JSON list of C-alpha atoms in Angstrom, two decimals:
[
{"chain": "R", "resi": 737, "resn": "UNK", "atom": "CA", "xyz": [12.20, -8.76, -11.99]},
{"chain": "R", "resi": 738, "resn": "UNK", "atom": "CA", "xyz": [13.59, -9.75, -8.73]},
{"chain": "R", "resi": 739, "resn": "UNK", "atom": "CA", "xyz": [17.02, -10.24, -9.81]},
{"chain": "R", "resi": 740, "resn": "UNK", "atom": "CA", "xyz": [16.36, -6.35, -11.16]},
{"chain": "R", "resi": 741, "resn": "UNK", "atom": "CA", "xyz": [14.55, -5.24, -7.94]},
{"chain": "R", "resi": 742, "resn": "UNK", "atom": "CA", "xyz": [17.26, -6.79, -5.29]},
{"chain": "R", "resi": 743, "resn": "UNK", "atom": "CA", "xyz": [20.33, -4.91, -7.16]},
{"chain": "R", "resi": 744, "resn": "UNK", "atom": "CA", "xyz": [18.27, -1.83, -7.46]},
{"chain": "R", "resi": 745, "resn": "UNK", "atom": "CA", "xyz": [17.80, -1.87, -3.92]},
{"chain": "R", "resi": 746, "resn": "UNK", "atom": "CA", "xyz": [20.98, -3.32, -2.48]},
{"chain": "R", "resi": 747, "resn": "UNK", "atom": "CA", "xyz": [22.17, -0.15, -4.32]},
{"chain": "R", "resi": 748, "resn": "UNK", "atom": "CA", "xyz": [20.02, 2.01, -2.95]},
{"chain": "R", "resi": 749, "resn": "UNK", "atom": "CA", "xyz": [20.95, 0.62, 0.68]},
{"chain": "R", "resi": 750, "resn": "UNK", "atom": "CA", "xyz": [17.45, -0.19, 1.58]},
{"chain": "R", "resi": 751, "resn": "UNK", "atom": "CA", "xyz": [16.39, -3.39, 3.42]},
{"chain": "R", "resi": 752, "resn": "UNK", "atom": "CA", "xyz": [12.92, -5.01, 2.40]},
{"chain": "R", "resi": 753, "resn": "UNK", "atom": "CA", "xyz": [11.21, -7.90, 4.30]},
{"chain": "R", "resi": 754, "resn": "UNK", "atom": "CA", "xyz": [8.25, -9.91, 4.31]},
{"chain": "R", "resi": 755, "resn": "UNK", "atom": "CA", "xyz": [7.27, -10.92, 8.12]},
{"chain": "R", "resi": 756, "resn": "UNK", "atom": "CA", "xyz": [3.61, -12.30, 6.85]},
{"chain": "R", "resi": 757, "resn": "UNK", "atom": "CA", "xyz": [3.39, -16.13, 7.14]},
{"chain": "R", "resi": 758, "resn": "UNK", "atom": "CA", "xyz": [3.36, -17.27, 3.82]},
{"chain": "R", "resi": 759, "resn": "UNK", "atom": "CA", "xyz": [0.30, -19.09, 3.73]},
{"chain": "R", "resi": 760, "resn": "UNK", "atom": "CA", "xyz": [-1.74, -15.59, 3.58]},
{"chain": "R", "resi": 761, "resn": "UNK", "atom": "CA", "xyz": [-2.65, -15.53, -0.05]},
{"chain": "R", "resi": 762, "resn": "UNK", "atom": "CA", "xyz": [-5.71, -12.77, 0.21]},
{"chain": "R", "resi": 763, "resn": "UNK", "atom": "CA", "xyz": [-5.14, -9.56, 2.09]},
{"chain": "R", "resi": 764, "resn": "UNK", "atom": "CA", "xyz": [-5.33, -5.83, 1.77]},
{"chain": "R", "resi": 765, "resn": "UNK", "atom": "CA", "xyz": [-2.21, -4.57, 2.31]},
{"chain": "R", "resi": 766, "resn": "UNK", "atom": "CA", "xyz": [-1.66, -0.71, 3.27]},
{"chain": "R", "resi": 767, "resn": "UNK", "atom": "CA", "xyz": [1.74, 1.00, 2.99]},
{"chain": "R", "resi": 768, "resn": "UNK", "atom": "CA", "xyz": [1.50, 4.37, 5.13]},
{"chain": "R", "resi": 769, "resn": "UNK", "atom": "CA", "xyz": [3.25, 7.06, 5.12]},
{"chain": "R", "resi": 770, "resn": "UNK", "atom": "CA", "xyz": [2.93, 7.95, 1.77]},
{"chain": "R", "resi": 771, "resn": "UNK", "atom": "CA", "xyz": [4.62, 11.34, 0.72]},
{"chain": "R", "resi": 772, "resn": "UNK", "atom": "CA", "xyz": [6.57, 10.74, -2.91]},
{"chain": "R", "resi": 773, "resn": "UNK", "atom": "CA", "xyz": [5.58, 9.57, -6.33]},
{"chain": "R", "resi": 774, "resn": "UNK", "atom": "CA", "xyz": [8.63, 7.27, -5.65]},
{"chain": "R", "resi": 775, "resn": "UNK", "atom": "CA", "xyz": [7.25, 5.21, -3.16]},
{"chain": "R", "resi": 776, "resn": "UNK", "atom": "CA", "xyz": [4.94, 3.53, -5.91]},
{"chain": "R", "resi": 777, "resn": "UNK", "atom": "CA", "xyz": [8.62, 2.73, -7.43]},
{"chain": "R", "resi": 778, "resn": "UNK", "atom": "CA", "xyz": [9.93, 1.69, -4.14]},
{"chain": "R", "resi": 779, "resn": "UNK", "atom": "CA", "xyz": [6.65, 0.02, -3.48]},
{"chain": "R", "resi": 780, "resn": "UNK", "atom": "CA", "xyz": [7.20, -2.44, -6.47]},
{"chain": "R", "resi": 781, "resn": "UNK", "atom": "CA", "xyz": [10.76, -2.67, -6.37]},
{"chain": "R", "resi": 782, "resn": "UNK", "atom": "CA", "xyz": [9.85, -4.42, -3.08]},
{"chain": "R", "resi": 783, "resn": "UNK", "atom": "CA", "xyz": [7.01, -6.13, -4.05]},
{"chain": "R", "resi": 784, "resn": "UNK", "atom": "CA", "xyz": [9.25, -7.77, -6.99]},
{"chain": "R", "resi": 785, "resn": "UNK", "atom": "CA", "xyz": [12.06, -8.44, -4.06]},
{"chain": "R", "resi": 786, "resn": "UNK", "atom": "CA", "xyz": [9.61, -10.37, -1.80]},
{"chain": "R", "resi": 787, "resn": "UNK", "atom": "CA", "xyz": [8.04, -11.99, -5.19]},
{"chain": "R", "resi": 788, "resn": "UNK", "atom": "CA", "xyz": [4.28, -11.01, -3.73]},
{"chain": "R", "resi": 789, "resn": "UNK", "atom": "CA", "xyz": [2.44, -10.14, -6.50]},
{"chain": "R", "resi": 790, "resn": "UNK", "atom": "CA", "xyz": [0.35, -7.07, -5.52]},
{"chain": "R", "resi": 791, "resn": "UNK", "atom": "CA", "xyz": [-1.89, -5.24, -7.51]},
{"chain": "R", "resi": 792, "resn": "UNK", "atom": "CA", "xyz": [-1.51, -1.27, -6.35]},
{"chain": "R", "resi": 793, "resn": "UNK", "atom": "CA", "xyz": [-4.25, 0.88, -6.50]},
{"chain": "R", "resi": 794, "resn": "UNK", "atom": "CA", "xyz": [-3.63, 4.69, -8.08]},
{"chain": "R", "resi": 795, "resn": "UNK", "atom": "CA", "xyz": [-5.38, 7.78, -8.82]},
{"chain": "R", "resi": 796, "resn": "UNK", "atom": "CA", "xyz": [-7.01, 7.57, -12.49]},
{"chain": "R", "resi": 797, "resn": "UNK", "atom": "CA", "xyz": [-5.21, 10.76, -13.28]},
{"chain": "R", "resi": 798, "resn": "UNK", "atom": "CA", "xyz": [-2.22, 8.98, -13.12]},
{"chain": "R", "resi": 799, "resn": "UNK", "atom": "CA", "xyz": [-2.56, 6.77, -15.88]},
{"chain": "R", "resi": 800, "resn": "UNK", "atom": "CA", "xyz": [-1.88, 9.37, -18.84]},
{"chain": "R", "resi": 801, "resn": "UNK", "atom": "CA", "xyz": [0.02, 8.73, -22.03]},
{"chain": "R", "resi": 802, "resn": "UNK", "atom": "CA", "xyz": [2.87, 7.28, -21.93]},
{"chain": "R", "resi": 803, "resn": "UNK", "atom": "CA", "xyz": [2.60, 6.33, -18.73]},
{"chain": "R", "resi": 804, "resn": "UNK", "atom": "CA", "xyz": [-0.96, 4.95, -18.22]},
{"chain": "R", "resi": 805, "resn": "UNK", "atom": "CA", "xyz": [0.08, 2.04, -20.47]},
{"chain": "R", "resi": 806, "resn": "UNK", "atom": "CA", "xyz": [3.74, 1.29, -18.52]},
{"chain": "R", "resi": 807, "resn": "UNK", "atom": "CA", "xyz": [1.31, 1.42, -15.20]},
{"chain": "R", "resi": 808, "resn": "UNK", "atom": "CA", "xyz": [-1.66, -1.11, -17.09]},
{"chain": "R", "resi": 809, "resn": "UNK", "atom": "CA", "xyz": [1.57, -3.20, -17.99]},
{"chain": "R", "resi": 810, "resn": "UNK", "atom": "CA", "xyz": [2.74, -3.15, -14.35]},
{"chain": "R", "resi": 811, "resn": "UNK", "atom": "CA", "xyz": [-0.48, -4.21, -13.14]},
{"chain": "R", "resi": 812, "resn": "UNK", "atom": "CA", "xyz": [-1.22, -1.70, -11.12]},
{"chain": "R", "resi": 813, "resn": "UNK", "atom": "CA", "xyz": [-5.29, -0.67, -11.29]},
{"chain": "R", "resi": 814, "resn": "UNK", "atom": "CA", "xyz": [-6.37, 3.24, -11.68]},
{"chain": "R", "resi": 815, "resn": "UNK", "atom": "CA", "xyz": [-9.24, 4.34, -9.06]},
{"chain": "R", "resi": 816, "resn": "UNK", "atom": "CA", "xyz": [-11.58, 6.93, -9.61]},
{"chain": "R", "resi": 817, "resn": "UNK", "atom": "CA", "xyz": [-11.64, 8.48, -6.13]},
{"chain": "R", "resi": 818, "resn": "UNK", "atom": "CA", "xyz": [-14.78, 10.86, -6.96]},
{"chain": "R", "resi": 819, "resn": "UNK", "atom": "CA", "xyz": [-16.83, 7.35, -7.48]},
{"chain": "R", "resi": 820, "resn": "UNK", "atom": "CA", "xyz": [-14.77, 5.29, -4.62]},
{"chain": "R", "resi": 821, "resn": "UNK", "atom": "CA", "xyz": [-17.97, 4.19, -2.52]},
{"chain": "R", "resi": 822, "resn": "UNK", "atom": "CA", "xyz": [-18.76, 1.84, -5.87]},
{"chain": "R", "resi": 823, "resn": "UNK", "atom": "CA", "xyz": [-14.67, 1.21, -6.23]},
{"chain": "R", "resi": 824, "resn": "UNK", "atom": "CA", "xyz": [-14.97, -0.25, -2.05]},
{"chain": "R", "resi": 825, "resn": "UNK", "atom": "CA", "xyz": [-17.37, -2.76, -3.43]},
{"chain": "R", "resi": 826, "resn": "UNK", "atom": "CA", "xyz": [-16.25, -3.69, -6.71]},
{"chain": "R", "resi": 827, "resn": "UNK", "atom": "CA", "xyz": [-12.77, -4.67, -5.10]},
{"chain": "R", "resi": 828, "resn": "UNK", "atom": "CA", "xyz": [-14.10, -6.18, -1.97]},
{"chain": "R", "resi": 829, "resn": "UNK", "atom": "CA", "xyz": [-15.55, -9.36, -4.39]},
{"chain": "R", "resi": 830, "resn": "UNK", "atom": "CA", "xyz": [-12.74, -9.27, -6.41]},
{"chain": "R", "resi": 831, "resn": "UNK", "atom": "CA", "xyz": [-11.17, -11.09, -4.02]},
{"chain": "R", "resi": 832, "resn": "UNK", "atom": "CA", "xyz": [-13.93, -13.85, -4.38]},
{"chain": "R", "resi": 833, "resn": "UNK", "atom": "CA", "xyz": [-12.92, -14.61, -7.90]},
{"chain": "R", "resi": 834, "resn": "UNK", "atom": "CA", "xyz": [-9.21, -15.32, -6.91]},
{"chain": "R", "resi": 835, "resn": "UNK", "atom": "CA", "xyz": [-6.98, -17.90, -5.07]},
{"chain": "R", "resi": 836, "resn": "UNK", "atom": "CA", "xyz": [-4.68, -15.33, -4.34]},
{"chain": "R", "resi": 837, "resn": "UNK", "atom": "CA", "xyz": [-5.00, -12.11, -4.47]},
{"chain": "R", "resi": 838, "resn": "UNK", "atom": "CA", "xyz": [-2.76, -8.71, -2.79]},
{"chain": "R", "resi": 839, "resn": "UNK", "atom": "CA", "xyz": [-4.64, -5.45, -3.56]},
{"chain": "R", "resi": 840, "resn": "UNK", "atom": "CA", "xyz": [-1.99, -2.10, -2.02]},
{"chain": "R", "resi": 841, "resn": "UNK", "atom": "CA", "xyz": [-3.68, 0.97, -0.80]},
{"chain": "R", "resi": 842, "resn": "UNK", "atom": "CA", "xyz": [-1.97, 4.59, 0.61]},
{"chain": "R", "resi": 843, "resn": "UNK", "atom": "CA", "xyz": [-4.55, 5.07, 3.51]},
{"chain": "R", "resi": 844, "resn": "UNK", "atom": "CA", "xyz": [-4.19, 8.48, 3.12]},
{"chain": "R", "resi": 845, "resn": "UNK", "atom": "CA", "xyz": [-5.14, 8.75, -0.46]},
{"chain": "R", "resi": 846, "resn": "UNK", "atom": "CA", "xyz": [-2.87, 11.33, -1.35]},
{"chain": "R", "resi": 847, "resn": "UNK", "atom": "CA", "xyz": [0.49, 12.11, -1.33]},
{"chain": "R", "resi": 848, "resn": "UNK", "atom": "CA", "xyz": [0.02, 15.69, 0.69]},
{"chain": "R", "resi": 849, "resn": "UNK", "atom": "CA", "xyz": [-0.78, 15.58, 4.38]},
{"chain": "R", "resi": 850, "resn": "UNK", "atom": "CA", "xyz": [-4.13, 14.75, 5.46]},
{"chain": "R", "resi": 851, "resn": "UNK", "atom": "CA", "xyz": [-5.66, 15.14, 8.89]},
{"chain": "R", "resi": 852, "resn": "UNK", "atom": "CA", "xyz": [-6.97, 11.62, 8.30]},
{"chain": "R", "resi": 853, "resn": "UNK", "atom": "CA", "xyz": [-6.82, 8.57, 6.72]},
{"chain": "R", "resi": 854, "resn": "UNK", "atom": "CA", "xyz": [-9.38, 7.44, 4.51]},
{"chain": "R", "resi": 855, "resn": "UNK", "atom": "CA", "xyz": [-11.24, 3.80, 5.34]},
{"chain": "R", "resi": 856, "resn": "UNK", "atom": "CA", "xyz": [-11.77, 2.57, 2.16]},
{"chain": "R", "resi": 857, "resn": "UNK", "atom": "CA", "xyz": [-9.08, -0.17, 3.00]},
{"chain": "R", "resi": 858, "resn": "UNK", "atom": "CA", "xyz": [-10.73, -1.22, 6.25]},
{"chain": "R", "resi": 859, "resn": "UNK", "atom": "CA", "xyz": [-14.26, -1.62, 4.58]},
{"chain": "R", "resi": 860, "resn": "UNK", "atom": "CA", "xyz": [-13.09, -3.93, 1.61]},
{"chain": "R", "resi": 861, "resn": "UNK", "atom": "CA", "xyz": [-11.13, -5.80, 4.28]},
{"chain": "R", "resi": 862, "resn": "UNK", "atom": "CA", "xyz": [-14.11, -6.65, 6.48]},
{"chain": "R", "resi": 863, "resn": "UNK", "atom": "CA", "xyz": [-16.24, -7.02, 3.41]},
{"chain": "R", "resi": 864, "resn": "UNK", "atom": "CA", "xyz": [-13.95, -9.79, 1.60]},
{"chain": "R", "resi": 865, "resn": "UNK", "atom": "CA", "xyz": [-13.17, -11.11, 5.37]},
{"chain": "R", "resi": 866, "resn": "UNK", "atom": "CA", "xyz": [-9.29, -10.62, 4.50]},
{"chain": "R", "resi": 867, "resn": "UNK", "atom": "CA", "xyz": [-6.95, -9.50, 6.84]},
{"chain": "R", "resi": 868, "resn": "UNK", "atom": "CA", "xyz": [-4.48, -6.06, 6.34]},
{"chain": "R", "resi": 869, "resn": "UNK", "atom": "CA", "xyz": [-1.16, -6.34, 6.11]},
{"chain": "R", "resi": 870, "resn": "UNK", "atom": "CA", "xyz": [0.86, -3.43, 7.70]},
{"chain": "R", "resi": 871, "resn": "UNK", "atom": "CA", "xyz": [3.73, -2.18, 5.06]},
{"chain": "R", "resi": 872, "resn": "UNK", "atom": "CA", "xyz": [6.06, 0.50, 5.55]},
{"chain": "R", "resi": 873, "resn": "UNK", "atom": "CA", "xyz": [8.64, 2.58, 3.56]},
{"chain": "R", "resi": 874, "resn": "UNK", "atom": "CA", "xyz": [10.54, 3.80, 6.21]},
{"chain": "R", "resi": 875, "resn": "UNK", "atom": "CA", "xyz": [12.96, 6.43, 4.55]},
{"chain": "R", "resi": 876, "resn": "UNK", "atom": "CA", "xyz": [14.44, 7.83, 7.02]},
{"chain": "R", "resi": 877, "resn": "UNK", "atom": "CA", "xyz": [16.07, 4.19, 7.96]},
{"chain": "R", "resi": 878, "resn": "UNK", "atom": "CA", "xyz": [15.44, 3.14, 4.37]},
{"chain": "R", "resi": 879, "resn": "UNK", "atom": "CA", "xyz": [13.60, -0.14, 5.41]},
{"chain": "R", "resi": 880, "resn": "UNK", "atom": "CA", "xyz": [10.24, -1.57, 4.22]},
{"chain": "R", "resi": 881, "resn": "UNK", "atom": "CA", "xyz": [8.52, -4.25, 3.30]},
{"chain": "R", "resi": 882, "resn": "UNK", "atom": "CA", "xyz": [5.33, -6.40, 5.18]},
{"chain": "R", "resi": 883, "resn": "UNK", "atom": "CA", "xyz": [5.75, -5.80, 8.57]},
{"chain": "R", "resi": 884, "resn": "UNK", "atom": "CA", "xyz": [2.69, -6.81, 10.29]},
{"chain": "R", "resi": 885, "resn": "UNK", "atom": "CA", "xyz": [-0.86, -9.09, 9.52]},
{"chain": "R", "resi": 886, "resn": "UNK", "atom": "CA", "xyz": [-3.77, -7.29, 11.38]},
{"chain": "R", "resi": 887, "resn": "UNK", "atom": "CA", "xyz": [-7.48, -8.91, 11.19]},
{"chain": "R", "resi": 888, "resn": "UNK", "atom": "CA", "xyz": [-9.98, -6.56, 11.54]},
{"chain": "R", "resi": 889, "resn": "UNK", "atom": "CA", "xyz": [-12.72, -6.66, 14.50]},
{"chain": "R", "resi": 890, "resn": "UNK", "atom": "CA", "xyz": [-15.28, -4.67, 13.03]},
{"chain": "R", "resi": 891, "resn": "UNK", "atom": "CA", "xyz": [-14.93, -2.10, 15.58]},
{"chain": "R", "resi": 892, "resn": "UNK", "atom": "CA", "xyz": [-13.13, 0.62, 13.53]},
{"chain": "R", "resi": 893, "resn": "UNK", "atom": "CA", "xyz": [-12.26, 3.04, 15.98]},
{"chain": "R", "resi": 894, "resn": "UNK", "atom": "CA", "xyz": [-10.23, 0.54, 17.85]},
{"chain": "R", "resi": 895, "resn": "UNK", "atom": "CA", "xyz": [-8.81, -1.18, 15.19]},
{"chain": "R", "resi": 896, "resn": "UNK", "atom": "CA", "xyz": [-7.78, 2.26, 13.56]},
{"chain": "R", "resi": 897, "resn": "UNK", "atom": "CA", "xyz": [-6.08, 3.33, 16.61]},
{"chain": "R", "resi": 898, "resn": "UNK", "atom": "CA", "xyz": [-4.13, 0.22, 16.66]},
{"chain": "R", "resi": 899, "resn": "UNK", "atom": "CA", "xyz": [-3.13, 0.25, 13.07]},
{"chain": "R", "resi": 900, "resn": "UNK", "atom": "CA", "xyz": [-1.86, 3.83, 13.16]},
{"chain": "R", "resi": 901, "resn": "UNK", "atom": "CA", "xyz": [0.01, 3.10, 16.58]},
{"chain": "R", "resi": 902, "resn": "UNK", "atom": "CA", "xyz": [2.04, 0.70, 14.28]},
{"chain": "R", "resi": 903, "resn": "UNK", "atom": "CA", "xyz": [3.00, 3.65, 12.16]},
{"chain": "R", "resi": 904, "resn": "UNK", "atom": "CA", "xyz": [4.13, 5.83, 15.20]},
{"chain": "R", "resi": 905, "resn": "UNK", "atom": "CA", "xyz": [8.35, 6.97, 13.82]},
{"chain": "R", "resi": 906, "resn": "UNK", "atom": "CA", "xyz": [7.95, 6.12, 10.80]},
{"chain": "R", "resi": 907, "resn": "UNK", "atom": "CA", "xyz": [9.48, 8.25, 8.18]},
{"chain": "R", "resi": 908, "resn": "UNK", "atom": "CA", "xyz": [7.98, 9.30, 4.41]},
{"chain": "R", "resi": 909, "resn": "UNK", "atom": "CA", "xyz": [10.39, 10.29, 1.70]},
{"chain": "R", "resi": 910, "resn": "UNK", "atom": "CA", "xyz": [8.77, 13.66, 2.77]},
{"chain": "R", "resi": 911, "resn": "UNK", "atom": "CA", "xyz": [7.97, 13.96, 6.49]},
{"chain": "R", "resi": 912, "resn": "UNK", "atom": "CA", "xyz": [6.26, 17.18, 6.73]},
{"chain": "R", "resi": 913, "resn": "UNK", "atom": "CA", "xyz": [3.44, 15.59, 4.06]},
{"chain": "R", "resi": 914, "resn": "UNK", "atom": "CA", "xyz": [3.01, 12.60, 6.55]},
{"chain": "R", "resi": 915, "resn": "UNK", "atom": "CA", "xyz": [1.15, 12.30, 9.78]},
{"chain": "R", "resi": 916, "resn": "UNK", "atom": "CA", "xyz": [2.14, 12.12, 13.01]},
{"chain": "R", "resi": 917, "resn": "UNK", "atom": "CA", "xyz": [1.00, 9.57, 15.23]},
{"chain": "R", "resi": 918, "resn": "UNK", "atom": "CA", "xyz": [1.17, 10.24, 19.16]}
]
């Protein structure tokens, strides 16, 4: 697939890179701003580029005929985000049954613009004691990939404000569904 992925992209003129140290082999990683159903395609077109092997979660309604079984195939895991207090937990101690392990979250949820993010991602983080990694799909400059390897403190408020900081100028496929960060 990454022979597929890099032509796909080299076409599309986009530039994907992986700046975690590649002895992280457990992490959370978000990818923010989410605004397209193709940034799940760009998503794994990088993924397959920088040969991480990340499990992305999606909305349960997502995974309809035919194209519940091409997402199962994929790998990718649906979430029932009425239930997601139980879905927090459940995926936090997945990542005790693993060596290795890269579980991909939209911290907004949603692919229309929210006022804020939701923290699902931070609490499995702290709970599995893994650290996020920062990706991007920066359209507008069509670059993405894992930028950046936060550990979480505990003390969310902080450690949100830094991790949307990170996302100030960074451009969704659709910008007016994104969020602005001052």
């Amino acid at each position: 697939m990454k022979t597929i992925s890099d032509l796909l992209l080299r076409i599309a003129g986009w530039k994907i890179d992986n700046e975690i140290p590649s002895n992280i082999n457990k992490a959370v990683i978000i990818v923010a701003p989410h605004s397209s159903y193709w940034d799940t395609v760009m998503g794994k077109l990088g993924f397959w580029h920088m040969e991480v092997d990340s499990k992305i979660l999606i909305k349960k309604e997502a995974f309809f005929w035919p194209f519940g079984i091409l997402l199962k195939a994929l790998g990718e895991m649906p979430v029932n985000r009425v239930n997601s207090g139980r879905l927090t937990d459940t995926v936090a101690r997945m990542f005790d049954d693993h060596d290795s392990l890269f579980i991909t979250i939209t911290p907004e949820g949603t692919r229309t613009l929210v006022k804020k993010w939701k923290l699902g991602f931070y609490h499995i983080a702290v709970s599995a004691n893994v650290p996020i990694i920062l990706g991007v799909l920066d359209y507008k400059n069509k670059i993405g990939g894992m930028k950046k390897l936060f550990y979480p403190t505990g003390d969310i408020k902080k450690d949100m404000k830094d991790i949307q900081s990170f996302y100030k100028g960074i451009e969704g496929k659709h910008p007016h569904r994104s969020m602005i960060f001052d």
